[in-house]
């Protein structure tokens, strides 16, 4: 790890303006990496289930690809969180993205040799890119104050939109390219994913200097030392366990609902005569709705509050499930609407939940806690992906969608419990890093 000199650290402690410039520069770097990261994650979402369906010849396990790369992202989330905790965001995030790119290369090879074992093993590794893409949002919050955190998360996610929307809409292009070089068409999007993830990793490795988490820790340590010298007592715990629990619950529930419905939508469309182009349009609209509203939703969460926007997330996911359940199978319009609502509901839940996690932790323990929580999110997504295929195989896509919508309503009692029915109060940890 690069050691930051005392003079460099002290310059950020002494100059709020310099710290603010680093905060803005970090947001730019995170945003740039997210453009590539978004393109990388779109491949597995768009064609992973269809690839497994073709290789195995059954719908019952078509949710397994999503489950596999989401399960892989669980282990990677823990690893990236621990690496970031020990060495800083730069090393942790760069490593995670590059490993994800290697996994995408493995998926391509599995399609060439028609090996289902290699496919599932590679999807586990590919999941590292998914986990890293999600954890990158935290890097922008390291130097943010309490009134900037949701906005910082949302800005990172806005940039993900560019790659995430482009990815599904390049399915046909990448499929044609794959065929031209003797690779199965469905492996084409993973060629894009491999290149995108590796580029995202290089952006962090080359550009994220100085490391925002290490600077934030130094600023925090200096403040604690100054408070001690002034005989000030900090009555707040470094970690607000209730805040962490609520933030984690919000993100886990929204992840289960979103992944379950999203995973089976391409398979559902394939059964009713829709081709890859139509699937790409629907999933592209869905991913756009996951990320594009972020700039607005982040500002709203910072201004209106975490509680109100979490409730809005639950209501939006319920509407998504209802629309998907009643949508005519041949109607692209209804499917686009349902998946857009699904993406928006997830967006609201993820950003409000992330903001609550950052509010409840401090730089000295933040990366480790964030990594652990992202493991739970990934496992929730893996469960949703695995069970979605079984639910559809034994009932229908409508039942799956309706069940997901009803499940999302649990968010409302969770936040009511968390705040005791009272108006949300700002956590008393207003530390300007």
Short mmCIF file of C-alpha atoms in Angstrom, two decimals:
data_model
loop_
_atom_site.label_atom_id
_atom_site.label_comp_id
_atom_site.label_asym_id
_atom_site.label_seq_id
_atom_site.Cartn_x
_atom_site.Cartn_y
_atom_site.Cartn_z
CA UNK A 1 0.00 0.00 0.00
CA UNK A 2 1.22 3.53 -0.77
CA UNK A 3 2.02 5.32 2.51
CA UNK A 4 0.63 8.82 2.76
CA UNK A 5 3.14 11.25 4.20
CA UNK A 6 2.26 13.20 7.29
CA UNK A 7 2.52 16.45 5.35
CA UNK A 8 0.02 15.27 2.72
CA UNK A 9 -2.48 14.12 5.32
CA UNK A 10 -2.03 17.28 7.36
CA UNK A 11 -2.73 19.41 4.29
CA UNK A 12 -6.20 17.86 4.01
CA UNK A 13 -6.79 18.23 7.75
CA UNK A 14 -5.84 21.89 7.66
CA UNK A 15 -7.68 22.80 4.46
CA UNK A 16 -11.43 22.13 4.15
CA UNK A 17 -11.23 23.57 0.63
CA UNK A 18 -8.62 21.00 -0.39
CA UNK A 19 -10.69 18.23 1.17
CA UNK A 20 -13.72 19.41 -0.77
CA UNK A 21 -11.73 19.39 -4.02
CA UNK A 22 -10.68 15.80 -3.33
CA UNK A 23 -14.32 14.91 -2.60
CA UNK A 24 -15.38 16.28 -5.99
CA UNK A 25 -12.47 14.60 -7.77
CA UNK A 26 -13.36 11.28 -6.13
CA UNK A 27 -16.94 11.61 -7.37
CA UNK A 28 -15.63 12.14 -10.91
CA UNK A 29 -13.36 9.08 -10.74
CA UNK A 30 -16.12 6.92 -9.29
CA UNK A 31 -18.49 8.15 -11.99
CA UNK A 32 -16.01 7.34 -14.76
CA UNK A 33 -15.45 3.83 -13.45
CA UNK A 34 -19.19 3.30 -13.11
CA UNK A 35 -19.73 3.89 -16.81
CA UNK A 36 -17.58 0.83 -17.52
CA UNK A 37 -18.90 -1.08 -14.53
CA UNK A 38 -22.50 -0.58 -15.62
CA UNK A 39 -21.75 -2.05 -19.04
CA UNK A 40 -20.12 -5.03 -17.38
CA UNK A 41 -22.98 -5.93 -15.07
CA UNK A 42 -25.59 -5.67 -17.84
CA UNK A 43 -24.35 -8.80 -19.63
CA UNK A 44 -25.25 -11.25 -16.90
CA UNK A 45 -28.62 -9.63 -16.30
CA UNK A 46 -29.61 -9.63 -19.96
CA UNK A 47 -28.51 -13.01 -21.32
CA UNK A 48 -27.28 -15.08 -18.37
CA UNK A 49 -30.62 -16.82 -17.82
CA UNK A 50 -31.15 -17.42 -21.55
CA UNK A 51 -27.64 -18.89 -21.92
CA UNK A 52 -28.25 -21.38 -19.11
CA UNK A 53 -31.69 -22.22 -20.49
CA UNK A 54 -30.21 -23.09 -23.86
CA UNK A 55 -27.36 -25.12 -22.38
CA UNK A 56 -29.59 -27.05 -19.95
CA UNK A 57 -32.86 -27.17 -21.91
CA UNK A 58 -35.14 -26.34 -18.96
CA UNK A 59 -36.69 -23.28 -17.31
CA UNK A 60 -36.53 -24.66 -13.77
CA UNK A 61 -32.86 -23.72 -13.40
CA UNK A 62 -32.84 -20.64 -15.60
CA UNK A 63 -32.63 -18.49 -12.48
CA UNK A 64 -29.37 -20.17 -11.47
CA UNK A 65 -27.03 -17.90 -13.49
CA UNK A 66 -28.31 -14.85 -11.63
CA UNK A 67 -28.07 -16.83 -8.41
CA UNK A 68 -24.50 -17.88 -9.19
CA UNK A 69 -23.06 -14.50 -10.05
CA UNK A 70 -25.01 -12.94 -7.19
CA UNK A 71 -23.67 -15.60 -4.83
CA UNK A 72 -20.19 -14.91 -6.16
CA UNK A 73 -20.75 -11.24 -5.52
CA UNK A 74 -21.50 -12.08 -1.87
CA UNK A 75 -18.03 -13.50 -1.30
CA UNK A 76 -16.49 -10.73 -3.35
CA UNK A 77 -18.35 -8.05 -1.37
CA UNK A 78 -16.78 -9.35 1.83
CA UNK A 79 -13.33 -9.53 0.22
CA UNK A 80 -13.54 -6.08 -1.37
CA UNK A 81 -14.78 -4.60 1.92
CA UNK A 82 -11.89 -6.17 3.86
CA UNK A 83 -9.31 -5.11 1.25
CA UNK A 84 -10.69 -1.57 1.29
CA UNK A 85 -10.66 -1.52 5.07
CA UNK A 86 -7.00 -2.55 5.16
CA UNK A 87 -5.50 -0.95 2.05
CA UNK A 88 -8.02 1.70 0.98
CA UNK A 89 -10.70 2.02 -1.71
CA UNK A 90 -8.20 2.14 -4.58
CA UNK A 91 -6.78 -1.32 -4.07
CA UNK A 92 -10.05 -3.00 -3.05
CA UNK A 93 -12.14 -1.66 -5.93
CA UNK A 94 -9.47 -2.16 -8.60
CA UNK A 95 -8.98 -5.78 -7.55
CA UNK A 96 -12.70 -6.54 -7.52
CA UNK A 97 -13.33 -5.19 -11.01
CA UNK A 98 -10.36 -6.99 -12.58
CA UNK A 99 -11.40 -10.31 -11.01
CA UNK A 100 -14.91 -9.75 -12.41
CA UNK A 101 -13.41 -9.27 -15.87
CA UNK A 102 -11.59 -12.59 -15.56
CA UNK A 103 -14.90 -14.25 -14.67
CA UNK A 104 -16.52 -12.82 -17.82
CA UNK A 105 -13.71 -14.33 -19.90
CA UNK A 106 -14.49 -17.70 -18.27
CA UNK A 107 -18.15 -17.40 -19.28
CA UNK A 108 -17.08 -16.86 -22.90
CA UNK A 109 -14.92 -19.99 -22.80
CA UNK A 110 -17.76 -22.02 -21.24
CA UNK A 111 -20.06 -21.08 -24.11
CA UNK A 112 -17.41 -22.04 -26.68
CA UNK A 113 -16.84 -25.52 -25.19
CA UNK A 114 -20.45 -25.91 -23.97
CA UNK A 115 -19.41 -26.60 -20.38
CA UNK A 116 -22.13 -25.93 -17.82
CA UNK A 117 -19.67 -26.54 -14.98
CA UNK A 118 -17.31 -23.87 -16.29
CA UNK A 119 -20.26 -21.55 -16.87
CA UNK A 120 -21.39 -21.69 -13.25
CA UNK A 121 -17.83 -21.46 -11.89
CA UNK A 122 -17.12 -18.45 -14.11
CA UNK A 123 -20.35 -16.75 -13.10
CA UNK A 124 -19.25 -16.99 -9.47
CA UNK A 125 -16.05 -15.13 -10.36
CA UNK A 126 -17.93 -12.71 -12.64
CA UNK A 127 -19.96 -11.78 -9.56
CA UNK A 128 -16.92 -9.94 -8.21
CA UNK A 129 -17.58 -7.22 -10.78
CA UNK A 130 -21.19 -6.92 -9.66
CA UNK A 131 -20.16 -6.60 -6.02
CA UNK A 132 -17.47 -4.05 -6.81
CA UNK A 133 -19.79 -2.00 -8.99
CA UNK A 134 -22.17 -1.78 -6.04
CA UNK A 135 -19.47 -1.03 -3.44
CA UNK A 136 -17.97 1.73 -5.55
CA UNK A 137 -20.90 3.91 -4.50
CA UNK A 138 -19.46 4.09 -0.99
CA UNK A 139 -16.20 5.64 -2.18
CA UNK A 140 -17.98 8.88 -3.02
CA UNK A 141 -19.34 9.18 0.53
CA UNK A 142 -16.03 8.92 2.41
CA UNK A 143 -15.43 12.67 2.38
CA UNK A 144 -19.10 13.74 2.23
CA UNK A 145 -20.88 15.39 5.14
CA UNK A 146 -24.25 14.21 6.41
CA UNK A 147 -26.18 16.44 4.01
CA UNK A 148 -24.26 15.19 0.97
CA UNK A 149 -24.25 11.42 1.44
CA UNK A 150 -27.34 10.32 -0.45
CA UNK A 151 -26.50 12.79 -3.21
CA UNK A 152 -22.95 11.39 -3.41
CA UNK A 153 -24.29 7.84 -3.76
CA UNK A 154 -26.78 8.94 -6.37
CA UNK A 155 -24.18 10.73 -8.49
CA UNK A 156 -22.10 7.56 -8.72
CA UNK A 157 -25.19 5.62 -9.76
CA UNK A 158 -26.16 8.16 -12.41
CA UNK A 159 -22.93 7.47 -14.26
CA UNK A 160 -23.64 3.73 -14.08
CA UNK A 161 -26.67 4.45 -16.25
CA UNK A 162 -24.61 5.16 -19.35
CA UNK A 163 -22.95 1.75 -19.40
CA UNK A 164 -25.86 -0.17 -17.90
CA UNK A 165 -28.34 1.05 -20.52
CA UNK A 166 -25.90 0.68 -23.40
CA UNK A 167 -25.04 -2.91 -22.44
CA UNK A 168 -28.46 -4.55 -23.03
CA UNK A 169 -28.98 -2.54 -26.20
CA UNK A 170 -25.69 -3.84 -27.58
CA UNK A 171 -26.81 -7.47 -27.21
CA UNK A 172 -27.44 -7.93 -30.93
CA UNK A 173 -24.29 -6.03 -31.91
CA UNK A 174 -22.10 -8.04 -29.56
CA UNK A 175 -23.88 -11.23 -30.61
CA UNK A 176 -23.05 -10.55 -34.26
CA UNK A 177 -19.47 -9.72 -33.31
CA UNK A 178 -19.18 -12.95 -31.35
CA UNK A 179 -20.47 -14.99 -34.30
CA UNK A 180 -17.98 -13.27 -36.60
CA UNK A 181 -15.08 -14.57 -34.49
CA UNK A 182 -16.53 -18.03 -33.98
CA UNK A 183 -18.04 -17.51 -30.54
CA UNK A 184 -21.72 -18.31 -29.65
CA UNK A 185 -23.93 -15.23 -29.95
CA UNK A 186 -25.06 -15.27 -26.31
CA UNK A 187 -21.44 -15.01 -25.19
CA UNK A 188 -21.09 -11.72 -27.05
CA UNK A 189 -22.29 -9.49 -24.19
CA UNK A 190 -19.70 -11.11 -21.91
CA UNK A 191 -16.95 -9.98 -24.29
CA UNK A 192 -18.12 -6.44 -23.58
CA UNK A 193 -18.33 -7.24 -19.85
CA UNK A 194 -14.75 -8.50 -19.69
CA UNK A 195 -13.34 -5.38 -21.32
CA UNK A 196 -15.58 -3.04 -19.30
CA UNK A 197 -14.77 -4.51 -15.90
CA UNK A 198 -11.03 -4.53 -16.53
CA UNK A 199 -11.15 -0.89 -17.68
CA UNK A 200 -13.14 0.07 -14.57
CA UNK A 201 -10.48 -1.57 -12.40
CA UNK A 202 -7.70 0.30 -14.17
CA UNK A 203 -9.50 3.62 -13.67
CA UNK A 204 -9.48 3.11 -9.92
CA UNK A 205 -5.94 1.76 -9.77
CA UNK A 206 -4.44 4.58 -11.80
CA UNK A 207 -6.55 7.58 -10.80
CA UNK A 208 -7.80 7.16 -7.22
CA UNK A 209 -4.85 8.90 -5.53
CA UNK A 210 -4.90 10.01 -2.77
CA UNK A 211 -7.30 7.43 -1.38
CA UNK A 212 -10.44 9.12 0.04
CA UNK A 213 -11.04 6.52 2.74
CA UNK A 214 -7.50 6.83 4.10
CA UNK A 215 -7.78 10.61 4.12
CA UNK A 216 -11.17 10.43 5.86
CA UNK A 217 -9.68 8.16 8.53
CA UNK A 218 -6.82 10.58 9.12
CA UNK A 219 -9.23 13.50 9.47
CA UNK A 220 -11.38 11.49 11.90
CA UNK A 221 -8.36 10.45 13.98
CA UNK A 222 -7.16 14.06 14.15
CA UNK A 223 -10.59 15.23 15.30
CA UNK A 224 -10.78 12.56 18.00
CA UNK A 225 -7.33 13.48 19.25
CA UNK A 226 -8.26 17.17 19.34
CA UNK A 227 -11.50 16.38 21.22
CA UNK A 228 -9.55 14.31 23.74
CA UNK A 229 -7.07 17.11 24.32
CA UNK A 230 -9.97 19.49 24.88
CA UNK A 231 -11.56 17.02 27.33
CA UNK A 232 -14.63 16.62 25.14
CA UNK A 233 -16.69 13.48 25.63
CA UNK A 234 -18.22 11.71 22.65
CA UNK A 235 -21.47 10.20 23.87
CA UNK A 236 -22.32 8.57 20.55
CA UNK A 237 -21.21 5.05 19.76
CA UNK A 238 -19.00 4.75 16.69
CA UNK A 239 -21.55 2.42 15.16
CA UNK A 240 -25.30 2.91 15.47
CA UNK A 241 -26.44 -0.72 15.37
CA UNK A 242 -30.10 0.12 14.89
CA UNK A 243 -29.32 2.37 11.96
CA UNK A 244 -27.16 -0.33 10.40
CA UNK A 245 -29.91 -2.94 10.85
CA UNK A 246 -32.57 -0.75 9.25
CA UNK A 247 -30.37 0.26 6.32
CA UNK A 248 -29.41 -3.36 5.70
CA UNK A 249 -33.02 -4.56 5.87
CA UNK A 250 -34.17 -1.94 3.37
CA UNK A 251 -31.49 -2.90 0.85
CA UNK A 252 -31.94 -6.67 1.32
CA UNK A 253 -35.70 -6.59 0.75
CA UNK A 254 -35.49 -4.35 -2.30
CA UNK A 255 -32.75 -6.57 -3.75
CA UNK A 256 -34.81 -9.76 -3.36
CA UNK A 257 -37.84 -8.28 -5.07
CA UNK A 258 -35.90 -6.62 -7.87
CA UNK A 259 -33.69 -9.61 -8.73
CA UNK A 260 -36.52 -12.15 -8.64
CA UNK A 261 -38.76 -10.31 -11.10
CA UNK A 262 -35.92 -9.03 -13.29
CA UNK A 263 -34.33 -12.49 -13.65
CA UNK A 264 -37.39 -14.18 -15.06
CA UNK A 265 -38.56 -11.36 -17.31
CA UNK A 266 -36.27 -12.33 -20.27
CA UNK A 267 -37.35 -15.98 -19.98
CA UNK A 268 -41.01 -14.95 -19.74
CA UNK A 269 -40.63 -12.78 -22.83
CA UNK A 270 -38.89 -15.57 -24.74
CA UNK A 271 -41.83 -17.89 -24.14
CA UNK A 272 -44.18 -15.36 -25.68
CA UNK A 273 -42.36 -14.69 -28.90
CA UNK A 274 -40.09 -11.78 -27.98
CA UNK A 275 -36.56 -11.85 -29.37
CA UNK A 276 -33.23 -10.65 -28.02
CA UNK A 277 -33.83 -7.15 -29.35
CA UNK A 278 -37.08 -6.79 -27.38
CA UNK A 279 -35.46 -8.31 -24.29
CA UNK A 280 -32.63 -5.79 -24.60
CA UNK A 281 -35.08 -2.89 -24.81
CA UNK A 282 -37.02 -3.98 -21.70
CA UNK A 283 -33.95 -4.76 -19.61
CA UNK A 284 -32.24 -1.58 -20.83
CA UNK A 285 -35.26 0.47 -19.70
CA UNK A 286 -35.21 -1.39 -16.38
CA UNK A 287 -31.53 -0.73 -15.75
CA UNK A 288 -31.96 2.88 -16.80
CA UNK A 289 -34.68 3.21 -14.17
CA UNK A 290 -32.38 1.63 -11.61
CA UNK A 291 -29.74 4.30 -12.07
CA UNK A 292 -30.88 7.33 -14.09
CA UNK A 293 -33.26 8.79 -11.45
CA UNK A 294 -30.41 8.72 -8.92
CA UNK A 295 -29.43 12.37 -9.08
CA UNK A 296 -32.96 13.44 -8.21
CA UNK A 297 -33.64 10.68 -5.68
CA UNK A 298 -30.38 11.36 -3.84
CA UNK A 299 -31.26 15.02 -3.41
CA UNK A 300 -34.78 14.09 -2.25
CA UNK A 301 -33.43 11.60 0.29
CA UNK A 302 -31.06 14.21 1.72
CA UNK A 303 -33.81 16.84 1.89
CA UNK A 304 -37.01 14.87 2.69
CA UNK A 305 -35.42 12.11 4.75
CA UNK A 306 -34.52 8.44 4.64
CA UNK A 307 -37.82 7.24 6.12
CA UNK A 308 -40.20 8.87 3.64
CA UNK A 309 -38.20 7.70 0.65
CA UNK A 310 -37.96 4.15 1.99
CA UNK A 311 -41.75 4.02 2.21
CA UNK A 312 -41.90 5.37 -1.35
CA UNK A 313 -39.62 2.50 -2.38
CA UNK A 314 -42.00 -0.10 -0.94
CA UNK A 315 -45.04 1.44 -2.64
CA UNK A 316 -43.24 1.68 -6.00
CA UNK A 317 -42.12 -1.96 -5.86
CA UNK A 318 -45.69 -3.00 -5.05
CA UNK A 319 -46.93 -1.15 -8.15
CA UNK A 320 -44.21 -2.82 -10.22
CA UNK A 321 -45.33 -6.27 -9.10
CA UNK A 322 -48.98 -5.51 -9.81
CA UNK A 323 -48.29 -4.16 -13.31
CA UNK A 324 -46.02 -7.12 -14.18
CA UNK A 325 -48.66 -9.56 -12.93
CA UNK A 326 -51.52 -8.14 -14.97
CA UNK A 327 -49.51 -7.13 -18.07
CA UNK A 328 -50.52 -8.93 -21.29
CA UNK A 329 -47.60 -11.16 -22.30
CA UNK A 330 -47.51 -9.62 -25.78
CA UNK A 331 -47.46 -6.01 -24.53
CA UNK A 332 -44.02 -4.43 -24.63
CA UNK A 333 -45.46 -1.22 -23.17
CA UNK A 334 -46.71 -2.85 -19.99
CA UNK A 335 -43.52 -4.85 -19.55
CA UNK A 336 -41.40 -1.71 -19.93
CA UNK A 337 -43.61 0.12 -17.42
CA UNK A 338 -43.42 -2.73 -14.89
CA UNK A 339 -39.64 -3.05 -15.16
CA UNK A 340 -39.17 0.73 -14.97
CA UNK A 341 -41.18 0.84 -11.74
CA UNK A 342 -39.15 -2.10 -10.48
CA UNK A 343 -35.91 -0.27 -11.18
CA UNK A 344 -37.14 2.96 -9.58
CA UNK A 345 -38.29 1.18 -6.42
CA UNK A 346 -34.90 -0.51 -6.12
CA UNK A 347 -33.15 2.82 -6.64
CA UNK A 348 -35.07 4.49 -3.83
CA UNK A 349 -34.42 1.60 -1.48
CA UNK A 350 -30.72 1.25 -2.28
CA UNK A 351 -29.85 4.93 -1.93
CA UNK A 352 -31.90 5.51 1.23
CA UNK A 353 -30.53 2.30 2.77
CA UNK A 354 -26.95 3.20 1.82
CA UNK A 355 -27.31 6.66 3.33
CA UNK A 356 -28.54 5.12 6.58
CA UNK A 357 -25.51 2.80 6.67
CA UNK A 358 -23.08 5.70 6.15
CA UNK A 359 -24.93 7.76 8.78
CA UNK A 360 -24.57 4.93 11.29
CA UNK A 361 -20.84 4.25 10.83
CA UNK A 362 -17.53 6.11 10.99
CA UNK A 363 -14.49 5.90 8.68
CA UNK A 364 -12.49 3.69 11.06
CA UNK A 365 -14.91 0.78 10.63
CA UNK A 366 -17.02 1.83 7.66
CA UNK A 367 -15.53 -0.21 4.80
CA UNK A 368 -15.63 -3.47 6.74
CA UNK A 369 -19.24 -2.89 7.79
CA UNK A 370 -20.26 -1.92 4.27
CA UNK A 371 -18.65 -5.04 2.82
CA UNK A 372 -20.47 -7.26 5.32
CA UNK A 373 -23.82 -5.66 4.52
CA UNK A 374 -23.23 -6.01 0.79
CA UNK A 375 -22.72 -9.74 1.43
CA UNK A 376 -26.27 -9.87 2.78
CA UNK A 377 -27.52 -7.93 -0.23
CA UNK A 378 -25.77 -10.32 -2.59
CA UNK A 379 -27.12 -13.40 -0.79
CA UNK A 380 -30.58 -11.87 -0.94
CA UNK A 381 -30.19 -11.41 -4.68
CA UNK A 382 -28.89 -14.97 -5.07
CA UNK A 383 -31.91 -16.31 -3.21
CA UNK A 384 -34.28 -14.23 -5.30
CA UNK A 385 -32.63 -15.37 -8.53
CA UNK A 386 -32.59 -19.06 -7.59
CA UNK A 387 -36.15 -19.18 -6.29
CA UNK A 388 -37.60 -17.11 -9.13
CA UNK A 389 -37.11 -19.90 -11.68
CA UNK A 390 -38.67 -22.46 -9.39
CA UNK A 391 -41.66 -20.25 -8.64
CA UNK A 392 -42.32 -19.62 -12.33
CA UNK A 393 -41.80 -23.29 -13.24
CA UNK A 394 -44.39 -24.38 -10.67
CA UNK A 395 -46.82 -21.48 -10.98
CA UNK A 396 -46.40 -18.46 -13.26
CA UNK A 397 -44.56 -15.22 -13.88
CA UNK A 398 -47.67 -13.36 -12.65
CA UNK A 399 -47.57 -15.13 -9.28
CA UNK A 400 -43.87 -14.35 -8.93
CA UNK A 401 -44.43 -10.65 -9.69
CA UNK A 402 -47.40 -10.35 -7.35
CA UNK A 403 -45.51 -12.09 -4.52
CA UNK A 404 -42.56 -9.74 -4.95
CA UNK A 405 -44.80 -6.69 -4.79
CA UNK A 406 -46.47 -7.86 -1.59
CA UNK A 407 -43.10 -8.68 0.00
CA UNK A 408 -41.91 -5.12 -0.58
CA UNK A 409 -44.59 -3.79 1.77
CA UNK A 410 -42.53 -5.10 4.70
CA UNK A 411 -40.39 -1.98 4.24
CA UNK A 412 -43.13 0.18 5.73
CA UNK A 413 -43.36 -1.45 9.20
CA UNK A 414 -39.55 -1.70 9.29
CA UNK A 415 -39.05 2.06 9.04
CA UNK A 416 -42.01 2.78 11.33
CA UNK A 417 -40.41 0.53 13.95
CA UNK A 418 -37.05 2.17 13.44
CA UNK A 419 -38.34 5.65 14.15
CA UNK A 420 -41.08 4.80 16.63
CA UNK A 421 -43.71 6.52 14.50
CA UNK A 422 -42.03 9.86 15.14
CA UNK A 423 -40.72 12.31 12.64
CA UNK A 424 -37.28 11.26 11.44
CA UNK A 425 -34.49 12.98 13.28
CA UNK A 426 -31.03 13.53 11.93
CA UNK A 427 -28.49 11.23 13.59
CA UNK A 428 -26.26 13.08 16.02
CA UNK A 429 -23.03 12.24 14.28
CA UNK A 430 -22.56 15.40 12.26
CA UNK A 431 -18.88 14.99 11.67
CA UNK A 432 -17.43 16.97 8.84
CA UNK A 433 -14.73 14.62 7.59
#
